[in-house]
XYZ file of C-alpha atoms in Angstrom:
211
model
C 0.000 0.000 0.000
C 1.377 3.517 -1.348
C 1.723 6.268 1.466
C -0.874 8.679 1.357
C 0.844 11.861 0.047
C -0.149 15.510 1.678
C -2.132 17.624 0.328
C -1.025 20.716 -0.952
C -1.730 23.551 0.629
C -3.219 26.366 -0.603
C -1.321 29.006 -2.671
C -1.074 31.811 -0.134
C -0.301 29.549 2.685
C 2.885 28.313 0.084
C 3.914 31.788 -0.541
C 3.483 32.219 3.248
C 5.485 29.450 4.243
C 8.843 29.531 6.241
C 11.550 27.065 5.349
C 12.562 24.868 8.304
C 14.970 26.158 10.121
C 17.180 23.976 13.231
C 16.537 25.596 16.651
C 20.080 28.090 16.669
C 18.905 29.135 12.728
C 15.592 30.116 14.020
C 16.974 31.568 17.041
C 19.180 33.798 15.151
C 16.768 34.687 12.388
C 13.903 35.884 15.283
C 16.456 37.940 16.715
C 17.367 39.556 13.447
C 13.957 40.297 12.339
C 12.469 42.004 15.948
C 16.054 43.997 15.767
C 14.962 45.305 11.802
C 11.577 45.330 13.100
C 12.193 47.618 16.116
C 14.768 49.821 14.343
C 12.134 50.977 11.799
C 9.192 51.271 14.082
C 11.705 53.790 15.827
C 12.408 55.716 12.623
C 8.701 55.610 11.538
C 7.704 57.168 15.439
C 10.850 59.727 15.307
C 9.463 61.090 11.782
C 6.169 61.524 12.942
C 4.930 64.464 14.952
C 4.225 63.234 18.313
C 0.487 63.592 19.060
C -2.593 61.996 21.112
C -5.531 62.768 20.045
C -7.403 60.561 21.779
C -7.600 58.777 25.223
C -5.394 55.422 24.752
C -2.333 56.973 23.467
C 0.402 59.145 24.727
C 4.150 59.770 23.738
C 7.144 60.385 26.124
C 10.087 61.834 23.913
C 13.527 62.136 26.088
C 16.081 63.874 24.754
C 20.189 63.834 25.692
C 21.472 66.929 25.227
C 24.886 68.587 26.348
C 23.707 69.906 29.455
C 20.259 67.993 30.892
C 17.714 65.457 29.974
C 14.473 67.084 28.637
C 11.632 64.552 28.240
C 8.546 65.715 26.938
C 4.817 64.086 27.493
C 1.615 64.873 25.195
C -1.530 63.518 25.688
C -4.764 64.304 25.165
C -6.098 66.812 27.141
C -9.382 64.563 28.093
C -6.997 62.639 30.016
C -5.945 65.423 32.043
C -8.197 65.397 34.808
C -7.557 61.370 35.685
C -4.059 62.756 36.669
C -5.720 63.925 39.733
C -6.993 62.478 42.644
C -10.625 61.535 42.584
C -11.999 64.869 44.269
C -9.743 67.001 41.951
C -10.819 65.109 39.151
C -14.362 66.213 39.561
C -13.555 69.638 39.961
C -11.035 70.033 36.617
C -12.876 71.418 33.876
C -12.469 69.923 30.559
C -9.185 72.187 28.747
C -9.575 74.897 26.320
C -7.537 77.697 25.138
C -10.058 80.115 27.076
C -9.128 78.360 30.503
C -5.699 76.856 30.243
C -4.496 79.927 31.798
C -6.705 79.014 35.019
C -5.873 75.587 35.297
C -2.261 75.556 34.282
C -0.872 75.882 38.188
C -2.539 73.031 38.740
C -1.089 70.667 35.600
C 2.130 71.942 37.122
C 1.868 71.205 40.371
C 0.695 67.255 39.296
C 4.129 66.882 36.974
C 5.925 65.482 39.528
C 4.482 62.381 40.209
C 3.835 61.806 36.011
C 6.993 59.836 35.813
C 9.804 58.570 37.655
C 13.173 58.462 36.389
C 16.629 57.070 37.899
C 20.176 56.841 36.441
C 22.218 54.139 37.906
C 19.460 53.295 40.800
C 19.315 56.859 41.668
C 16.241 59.096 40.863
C 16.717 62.249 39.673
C 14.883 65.499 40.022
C 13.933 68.495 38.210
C 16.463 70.792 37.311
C 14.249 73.500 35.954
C 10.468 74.104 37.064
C 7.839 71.736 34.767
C 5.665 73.391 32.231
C 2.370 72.589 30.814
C 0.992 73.587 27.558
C -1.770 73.232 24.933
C -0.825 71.857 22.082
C -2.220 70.551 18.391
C -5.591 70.000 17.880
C -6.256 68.557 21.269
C -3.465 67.752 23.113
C -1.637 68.401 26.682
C 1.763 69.040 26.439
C 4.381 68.469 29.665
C 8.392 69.780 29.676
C 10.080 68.033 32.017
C 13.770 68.982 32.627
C 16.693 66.880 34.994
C 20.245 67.310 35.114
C 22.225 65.134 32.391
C 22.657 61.667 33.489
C 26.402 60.673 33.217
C 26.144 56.963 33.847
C 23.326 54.179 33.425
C 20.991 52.324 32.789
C 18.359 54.782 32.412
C 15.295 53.842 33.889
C 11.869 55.508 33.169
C 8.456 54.314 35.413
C 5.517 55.974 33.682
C 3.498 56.235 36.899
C 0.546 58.405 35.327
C -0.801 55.316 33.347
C -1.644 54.233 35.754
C -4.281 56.882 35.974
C -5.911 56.555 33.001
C -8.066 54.205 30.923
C -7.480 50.600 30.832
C -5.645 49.821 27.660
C -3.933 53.246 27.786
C -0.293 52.669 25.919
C 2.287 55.297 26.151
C 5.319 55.024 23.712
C 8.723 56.258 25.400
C 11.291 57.328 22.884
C 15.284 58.506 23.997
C 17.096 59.998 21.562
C 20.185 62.579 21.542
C 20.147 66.213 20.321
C 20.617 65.668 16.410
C 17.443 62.862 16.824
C 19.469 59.502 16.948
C 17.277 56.864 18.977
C 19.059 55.024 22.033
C 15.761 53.164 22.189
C 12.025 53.029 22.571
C 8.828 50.993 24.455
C 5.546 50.684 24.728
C 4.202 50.896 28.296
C 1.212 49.803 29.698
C -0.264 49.554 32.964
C 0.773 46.109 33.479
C 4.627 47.033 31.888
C 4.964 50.665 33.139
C 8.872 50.359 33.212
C 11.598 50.949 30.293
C 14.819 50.524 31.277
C 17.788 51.493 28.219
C 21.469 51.757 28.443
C 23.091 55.084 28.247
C 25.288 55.701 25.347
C 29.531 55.406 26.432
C 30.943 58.803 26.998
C 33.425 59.413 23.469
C 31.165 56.810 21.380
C 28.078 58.901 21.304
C 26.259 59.041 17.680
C 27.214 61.567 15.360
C 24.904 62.416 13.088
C 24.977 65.553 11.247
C 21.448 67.642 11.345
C 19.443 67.257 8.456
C 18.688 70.548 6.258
């Protein structure tokens, strides 16, 4: 009795298919592809403007430059009142040009406990006061300034999703003056940390400004 051969599967499941690969292959292909994966997500987030528009998304952008760290957060500005507590919350008006003026000590006075960041296992502080601002269409914009960090890892705990809506995602993003990325994450509520190396002193990137 002849085996029974396989049947052949469809066309787009051929053109689909993945040659078999030993264990160390596969290992080293996976790694190769989420590297070239994460390397252009980077590039696509760093060429787009950073906005959230709406209530699941927000983007931290930290920058290296010669004399401090400056990380920026934008949001939406309907999540603005979850960054308070409860009986705050209820009392924050919904944000408009008209009364951003009114409410802006307030935003202020709630940057401190948006994120924590450490260098080395030690957290740093502000080096220059936090601002708040409107910005696009309708989003909140945060300047957050600390002295340089000088040695790593860099370690960033994004305690405010922890305020917001369930499925929130905020997208942290360090990069150096000219816009080279050192790396980036998604962070949740259930992965609120992002931890990156800092780049050696003498071996930083050198990109030239593009005109």
């Amino acid at each position: 009795m002849k085996p029974s051969r396989r049947k052949a599967p469809p066309v787009g499941a051929r053109l689909l298919a993945i040659p078999t690969l030993g264990p160390r292959l596969l290992a080293i292909f996976t790694r190769s592809f989420a590297r070239k994966l994460a390397s252009t997500l980077a590039g696509l987030l760093l060429a787009l403007p950073l906005r959230a528009h709406d209530i699941y998304t927000s983007f931290v952008e930290a920058k290296l430059l010669a004399d401090r760290l400056e990380v920026t957060l934008t949001l939406g500005r309907a999540n603005a009142s979850p960054l308070f507590h409860d009986a705050d919350a209820k009392k924050f008006p919904p944000l408009t040009p008209e009364n951003f003026a009114a409410c802006e000590p307030r935003l202020r006075a709630a940057a401190p406990a948006l994120l924590q960041i450490s260098a080395a296992g030690k957290p740093l502080a502000f080096s220059a006061p936090a601002s708040a601002k409107l910005s696009g269409d309708s989003d909140l914009t945060f300047t957050l300034t600390y002295p340089r960090p000088t040695v790593g890892p860099l370690k960033f705990f994004a305690q405010f999703v922890g305020s917001l809506v369930d499925g929130h995602v905020a997208t942290v993003v360090l990069t150096n003056a000219v816009g080279d990325d050192y790396g980036w994450s998604p962070l949740s509520y259930d992965q609120p940390v992002f931890e990156v190396a800092l780049p050696v002193p003498g071996r930083e990137k050198k990109s030239v400004p593009k005109k």
